[in-house]
């Protein structure tokens, strides 16, 4: 099933002014189908006739929603498995850690995490920042090579060579060239902020349902500690 199809069906149910609970009430997660009265209009929107592929589309959509509807208290191991499913180096979303109190609110975004295992069985989870310098520079060199820009050339100043051809590039190419040069030549400073969570300090972890945006699937996680404090995570 394509993201476009999922977004089309999501949009259809939005026109019905359905909230998440109402949407799930018309879906049959056990049999991977939905209330039949909605199917003809959905198929018309998808410009599709009645055939086996349509059944697969409905099944796939219901399965998509079902997979994003798991929620409730989860074990530490399940929480860690959710983190391990992330591809943070390829994600613009990262991990958000937030704290809400009566007098203040703060949030910090992280793009990396580490797990440290100790001999006594303790586990420490650390959220921090890591700039993926090697992969970003590799991508930058590859893009510039595609534009016939040789960064290692000794023939002349690279910036001068780019300036001579600047007008032939599209706006998207210009933006990408600037980003590539920034990745190669700029000095990047790593944010040293971090959050440490030890397994033994966690009393409970509660997971929300995931959003229905195909490209995201963001969930909220509330972590309550044994001392009564808590923080929220979103990824």
PDB file of N, CA, C and O in Angstrom, residues 111-154:
ATOM      1  N   UNK A 111      19.233  13.409  18.718  1.00  0.00           N
ATOM      2  CA  UNK A 111      19.276  12.618  17.487  1.00  0.00           C
ATOM      3  C   UNK A 111      20.118  11.351  17.635  1.00  0.00           C
ATOM      4  O   UNK A 111      20.527  10.758  16.643  1.00  0.00           O
ATOM      5  N   UNK A 112      20.364  10.952  18.898  1.00  0.00           N
ATOM      6  CA  UNK A 112      21.215   9.782  19.109  1.00  0.00           C
ATOM      7  C   UNK A 112      20.927   9.205  20.486  1.00  0.00           C
ATOM      8  O   UNK A 112      20.509   9.924  21.397  1.00  0.00           O
ATOM      9  N   UNK A 113      21.129   7.894  20.636  1.00  0.00           N
ATOM     10  CA  UNK A 113      21.025   7.297  21.966  1.00  0.00           C
ATOM     11  C   UNK A 113      22.034   6.167  22.091  1.00  0.00           C
ATOM     12  O   UNK A 113      22.455   5.554  21.102  1.00  0.00           O
ATOM     13  N   UNK A 114      22.449   5.908  23.324  1.00  0.00           N
ATOM     14  CA  UNK A 114      23.378   4.826  23.648  1.00  0.00           C
ATOM     15  C   UNK A 114      22.795   4.000  24.785  1.00  0.00           C
ATOM     16  O   UNK A 114      22.109   4.531  25.670  1.00  0.00           O
ATOM     17  N   UNK A 115      23.080   2.707  24.786  1.00  0.00           N
ATOM     18  CA  UNK A 115      22.733   1.831  25.900  1.00  0.00           C
ATOM     19  C   UNK A 115      24.022   1.306  26.509  1.00  0.00           C
ATOM     20  O   UNK A 115      24.876   0.768  25.804  1.00  0.00           O
ATOM     21  N   UNK A 116      24.183   1.482  27.828  1.00  0.00           N
ATOM     22  CA  UNK A 116      25.356   0.999  28.536  1.00  0.00           C
ATOM     23  C   UNK A 116      24.929  -0.106  29.497  1.00  0.00           C
ATOM     24  O   UNK A 116      24.024   0.093  30.321  1.00  0.00           O
ATOM     25  N   UNK A 117      25.549  -1.276  29.352  1.00  0.00           N
ATOM     26  CA  UNK A 117      25.199  -2.431  30.184  1.00  0.00           C
ATOM     27  C   UNK A 117      26.296  -2.651  31.230  1.00  0.00           C
ATOM     28  O   UNK A 117      27.490  -2.662  30.903  1.00  0.00           O
ATOM     29  N   UNK A 118      25.895  -2.829  32.490  1.00  0.00           N
ATOM     30  CA  UNK A 118      26.831  -2.993  33.588  1.00  0.00           C
ATOM     31  C   UNK A 118      26.816  -4.441  34.093  1.00  0.00           C
ATOM     32  O   UNK A 118      25.831  -5.168  33.903  1.00  0.00           O
ATOM     33  N   UNK A 119      27.906  -4.832  34.749  1.00  0.00           N
ATOM     34  CA  UNK A 119      28.044  -6.211  35.218  1.00  0.00           C
ATOM     35  C   UNK A 119      26.989  -6.596  36.245  1.00  0.00           C
ATOM     36  O   UNK A 119      26.617  -7.762  36.365  1.00  0.00           O
ATOM     37  N   UNK A 120      26.488  -5.621  36.994  1.00  0.00           N
ATOM     38  CA  UNK A 120      25.476  -5.908  38.013  1.00  0.00           C
ATOM     39  C   UNK A 120      24.065  -6.025  37.431  1.00  0.00           C
ATOM     40  O   UNK A 120      23.087  -6.165  38.166  1.00  0.00           O
ATOM     41  N   UNK A 121      23.969  -5.951  36.100  1.00  0.00           N
ATOM     42  CA  UNK A 121      22.669  -6.078  35.447  1.00  0.00           C
ATOM     43  C   UNK A 121      21.983  -4.761  35.155  1.00  0.00           C
ATOM     44  O   UNK A 121      20.952  -4.732  34.468  1.00  0.00           O
ATOM     45  N   UNK A 122      22.524  -3.666  35.667  1.00  0.00           N
ATOM     46  CA  UNK A 122      21.935  -2.362  35.421  1.00  0.00           C
ATOM     47  C   UNK A 122      22.144  -1.948  33.958  1.00  0.00           C
ATOM     48  O   UNK A 122      23.119  -2.344  33.312  1.00  0.00           O
ATOM     49  N   UNK A 123      21.208  -1.166  33.438  1.00  0.00           N
ATOM     50  CA  UNK A 123      21.292  -0.641  32.077  1.00  0.00           C
ATOM     51  C   UNK A 123      21.060   0.864  32.138  1.00  0.00           C
ATOM     52  O   UNK A 123      20.125   1.328  32.818  1.00  0.00           O
ATOM     53  N   UNK A 124      21.878   1.628  31.442  1.00  0.00           N
ATOM     54  CA  UNK A 124      21.691   3.079  31.371  1.00  0.00           C
ATOM     55  C   UNK A 124      21.429   3.487  29.932  1.00  0.00           C
ATOM     56  O   UNK A 124      22.175   3.137  29.017  1.00  0.00           O
ATOM     57  N   UNK A 125      20.338   4.217  29.740  1.00  0.00           N
ATOM     58  CA  UNK A 125      19.970   4.745  28.431  1.00  0.00           C
ATOM     59  C   UNK A 125      20.324   6.217  28.395  1.00  0.00           C
ATOM     60  O   UNK A 125      19.915   6.978  29.270  1.00  0.00           O
ATOM     61  N   UNK A 126      21.093   6.620  27.396  1.00  0.00           N
ATOM     62  CA  UNK A 126      21.519   8.010  27.269  1.00  0.00           C
ATOM     63  C   UNK A 126      21.041   8.586  25.954  1.00  0.00           C
ATOM     64  O   UNK A 126      21.317   8.034  24.887  1.00  0.00           O
ATOM     65  N   UNK A 127      20.290   9.686  26.030  1.00  0.00           N
ATOM     66  CA  UNK A 127      19.924  10.452  24.836  1.00  0.00           C
ATOM     67  C   UNK A 127      20.913  11.609  24.705  1.00  0.00           C
ATOM     68  O   UNK A 127      21.153  12.335  25.672  1.00  0.00           O
ATOM     69  N   UNK A 128      21.466  11.777  23.514  1.00  0.00           N
ATOM     70  CA  UNK A 128      22.397  12.881  23.300  1.00  0.00           C
ATOM     71  C   UNK A 128      22.354  13.324  21.848  1.00  0.00           C
ATOM     72  O   UNK A 128      21.496  12.914  21.076  1.00  0.00           O
ATOM     73  N   UNK A 129      23.299  14.163  21.492  1.00  0.00           N
ATOM     74  CA  UNK A 129      23.381  14.676  20.133  1.00  0.00           C
ATOM     75  C   UNK A 129      24.625  14.123  19.454  1.00  0.00           C
ATOM     76  O   UNK A 129      25.698  14.081  20.045  1.00  0.00           O
ATOM     77  N   UNK A 130      24.461  13.684  18.225  1.00  0.00           N
ATOM     78  CA  UNK A 130      25.610  13.240  17.449  1.00  0.00           C
ATOM     79  C   UNK A 130      25.436  13.714  16.021  1.00  0.00           C
ATOM     80  O   UNK A 130      24.441  13.409  15.360  1.00  0.00           O
ATOM     81  N   UNK A 131      26.390  14.513  15.542  1.00  0.00           N
ATOM     82  CA  UNK A 131      26.340  14.979  14.159  1.00  0.00           C
ATOM     83  C   UNK A 131      26.943  13.902  13.275  1.00  0.00           C
ATOM     84  O   UNK A 131      28.082  13.502  13.473  1.00  0.00           O
ATOM     85  N   UNK A 132      26.176  13.429  12.314  1.00  0.00           N
ATOM     86  CA  UNK A 132      26.632  12.329  11.469  1.00  0.00           C
ATOM     87  C   UNK A 132      27.557  12.867  10.378  1.00  0.00           C
ATOM     88  O   UNK A 132      27.246  12.885   9.194  1.00  0.00           O
ATOM     89  N   UNK A 133      28.747  13.321  10.838  1.00  0.00           N
ATOM     90  CA  UNK A 133      29.682  14.021   9.969  1.00  0.00           C
ATOM     91  C   UNK A 133      30.130  13.169   8.785  1.00  0.00           C
ATOM     92  O   UNK A 133      30.130  13.619   7.646  1.00  0.00           O
ATOM     93  N   UNK A 134      30.513  11.931   9.068  1.00  0.00           N
ATOM     94  CA  UNK A 134      31.070  11.096   8.003  1.00  0.00           C
ATOM     95  C   UNK A 134      30.064  10.848   6.884  1.00  0.00           C
ATOM     96  O   UNK A 134      30.373  11.028   5.704  1.00  0.00           O
ATOM     97  N   UNK A 135      28.852  10.464   7.251  1.00  0.00           N
ATOM     98  CA  UNK A 135      27.849  10.165   6.227  1.00  0.00           C
ATOM     99  C   UNK A 135      27.399  11.425   5.509  1.00  0.00           C
ATOM    100  O   UNK A 135      27.161  11.410   4.299  1.00  0.00           O
ATOM    101  N   UNK A 136      27.282  12.553   6.234  1.00  0.00           N
ATOM    102  CA  UNK A 136      26.863  13.796   5.598  1.00  0.00           C
ATOM    103  C   UNK A 136      27.910  14.289   4.614  1.00  0.00           C
ATOM    104  O   UNK A 136      27.585  14.776   3.530  1.00  0.00           O
ATOM    105  N   UNK A 137      29.178  14.176   4.984  1.00  0.00           N
ATOM    106  CA  UNK A 137      30.227  14.608   4.072  1.00  0.00           C
ATOM    107  C   UNK A 137      30.301  13.701   2.850  1.00  0.00           C
ATOM    108  O   UNK A 137      30.519  14.168   1.727  1.00  0.00           O
ATOM    109  N   UNK A 138      30.108  12.406   3.060  1.00  0.00           N
ATOM    110  CA  UNK A 138      30.123  11.474   1.939  1.00  0.00           C
ATOM    111  C   UNK A 138      29.007  11.811   0.953  1.00  0.00           C
ATOM    112  O   UNK A 138      29.229  11.825  -0.268  1.00  0.00           O
ATOM    113  N   UNK A 139      27.826  12.104   1.483  1.00  0.00           N
ATOM    114  CA  UNK A 139      26.707  12.493   0.621  1.00  0.00           C
ATOM    115  C   UNK A 139      26.979  13.815  -0.083  1.00  0.00           C
ATOM    116  O   UNK A 139      26.589  14.000  -1.244  1.00  0.00           O
ATOM    117  N   UNK A 140      27.635  14.725   0.622  1.00  0.00           N
ATOM    118  CA  UNK A 140      27.941  16.031   0.032  1.00  0.00           C
ATOM    119  C   UNK A 140      28.899  15.896  -1.148  1.00  0.00           C
ATOM    120  O   UNK A 140      28.687  16.486  -2.214  1.00  0.00           O
ATOM    121  N   UNK A 141      29.968  15.117  -0.971  1.00  0.00           N
ATOM    122  CA  UNK A 141      30.919  14.898  -2.064  1.00  0.00           C
ATOM    123  C   UNK A 141      30.229  14.233  -3.256  1.00  0.00           C
ATOM    124  O   UNK A 141      30.487  14.587  -4.416  1.00  0.00           O
ATOM    125  N   UNK A 142      29.358  13.267  -2.986  1.00  0.00           N
ATOM    126  CA  UNK A 142      28.667  12.554  -4.064  1.00  0.00           C
ATOM    127  C   UNK A 142      27.761  13.495  -4.842  1.00  0.00           C
ATOM    128  O   UNK A 142      27.726  13.457  -6.086  1.00  0.00           O
ATOM    129  N   UNK A 143      27.035  14.366  -4.140  1.00  0.00           N
ATOM    130  CA  UNK A 143      26.147  15.302  -4.826  1.00  0.00           C
ATOM    131  C   UNK A 143      26.937  16.274  -5.696  1.00  0.00           C
ATOM    132  O   UNK A 143      26.571  16.528  -6.849  1.00  0.00           O
ATOM    133  N   UNK A 144      28.021  16.830  -5.137  1.00  0.00           N
ATOM    134  CA  UNK A 144      28.814  17.786  -5.913  1.00  0.00           C
ATOM    135  C   UNK A 144      29.436  17.124  -7.133  1.00  0.00           C
ATOM    136  O   UNK A 144      29.543  17.740  -8.206  1.00  0.00           O
ATOM    137  N   UNK A 145      29.832  15.870  -7.009  1.00  0.00           N
ATOM    138  CA  UNK A 145      30.394  15.141  -8.149  1.00  0.00           C
ATOM    139  C   UNK A 145      29.350  15.000  -9.256  1.00  0.00           C
ATOM    140  O   UNK A 145      29.671  15.095 -10.448  1.00  0.00           O
ATOM    141  N   UNK A 146      28.085  14.783  -8.854  1.00  0.00           N
ATOM    142  CA  UNK A 146      27.005  14.685  -9.834  1.00  0.00           C
ATOM    143  C   UNK A 146      26.832  15.998 -10.592  1.00  0.00           C
ATOM    144  O   UNK A 146      26.397  15.995 -11.747  1.00  0.00           O
ATOM    145  N   UNK A 147      27.166  17.110  -9.938  1.00  0.00           N
ATOM    146  CA  UNK A 147      27.064  18.423 -10.581  1.00  0.00           C
ATOM    147  C   UNK A 147      28.369  18.806 -11.300  1.00  0.00           C
ATOM    148  O   UNK A 147      28.527  19.947 -11.728  1.00  0.00           O
ATOM    149  N   UNK A 148      29.283  17.826 -11.399  1.00  0.00           N
ATOM    150  CA  UNK A 148      30.582  18.043 -12.041  1.00  0.00           C
ATOM    151  C   UNK A 148      31.399  19.114 -11.310  1.00  0.00           C
ATOM    152  O   UNK A 148      32.082  19.930 -11.921  1.00  0.00           O
ATOM    153  N   UNK A 149      31.274  19.090  -9.977  1.00  0.00           N
ATOM    154  CA  UNK A 149      32.057  20.007  -9.136  1.00  0.00           C
ATOM    155  C   UNK A 149      33.075  19.171  -8.382  1.00  0.00           C
ATOM    156  O   UNK A 149      32.709  18.356  -7.534  1.00  0.00           O
ATOM    157  N   UNK A 150      34.345  19.353  -8.697  1.00  0.00           N
ATOM    158  CA  UNK A 150      35.412  18.558  -8.100  1.00  0.00           C
ATOM    159  C   UNK A 150      36.040  19.332  -6.948  1.00  0.00           C
ATOM    160  O   UNK A 150      36.818  20.252  -7.158  1.00  0.00           O
ATOM    161  N   UNK A 151      35.687  18.935  -5.727  1.00  0.00           N
ATOM    162  CA  UNK A 151      36.185  19.637  -4.547  1.00  0.00           C
ATOM    163  C   UNK A 151      37.698  19.507  -4.426  1.00  0.00           C
ATOM    164  O   UNK A 151      38.385  20.404  -3.923  1.00  0.00           O
ATOM    165  N   UNK A 152      38.259  18.415  -4.891  1.00  0.00           N
ATOM    166  CA  UNK A 152      39.698  18.173  -4.771  1.00  0.00           C
ATOM    167  C   UNK A 152      40.506  18.755  -5.928  1.00  0.00           C
ATOM    168  O   UNK A 152      41.713  18.560  -6.012  1.00  0.00           O
ATOM    169  N   UNK A 153      39.818  19.439  -6.824  1.00  0.00           N
ATOM    170  CA  UNK A 153      40.508  19.990  -7.992  1.00  0.00           C
ATOM    171  C   UNK A 153      41.490  21.085  -7.592  1.00  0.00           C
ATOM    172  O   UNK A 153      41.199  21.931  -6.751  1.00  0.00           O
ATOM    173  N   UNK A 154      42.672  21.066  -8.202  1.00  0.00           N
ATOM    174  CA  UNK A 154      43.682  22.098  -7.952  1.00  0.00           C
ATOM    175  C   UNK A 154      43.739  23.113  -9.092  1.00  0.00           C
ATOM    176  O   UNK A 154      44.570  24.008  -9.106  1.00  0.00           O
TER     177      UNK A 154
END
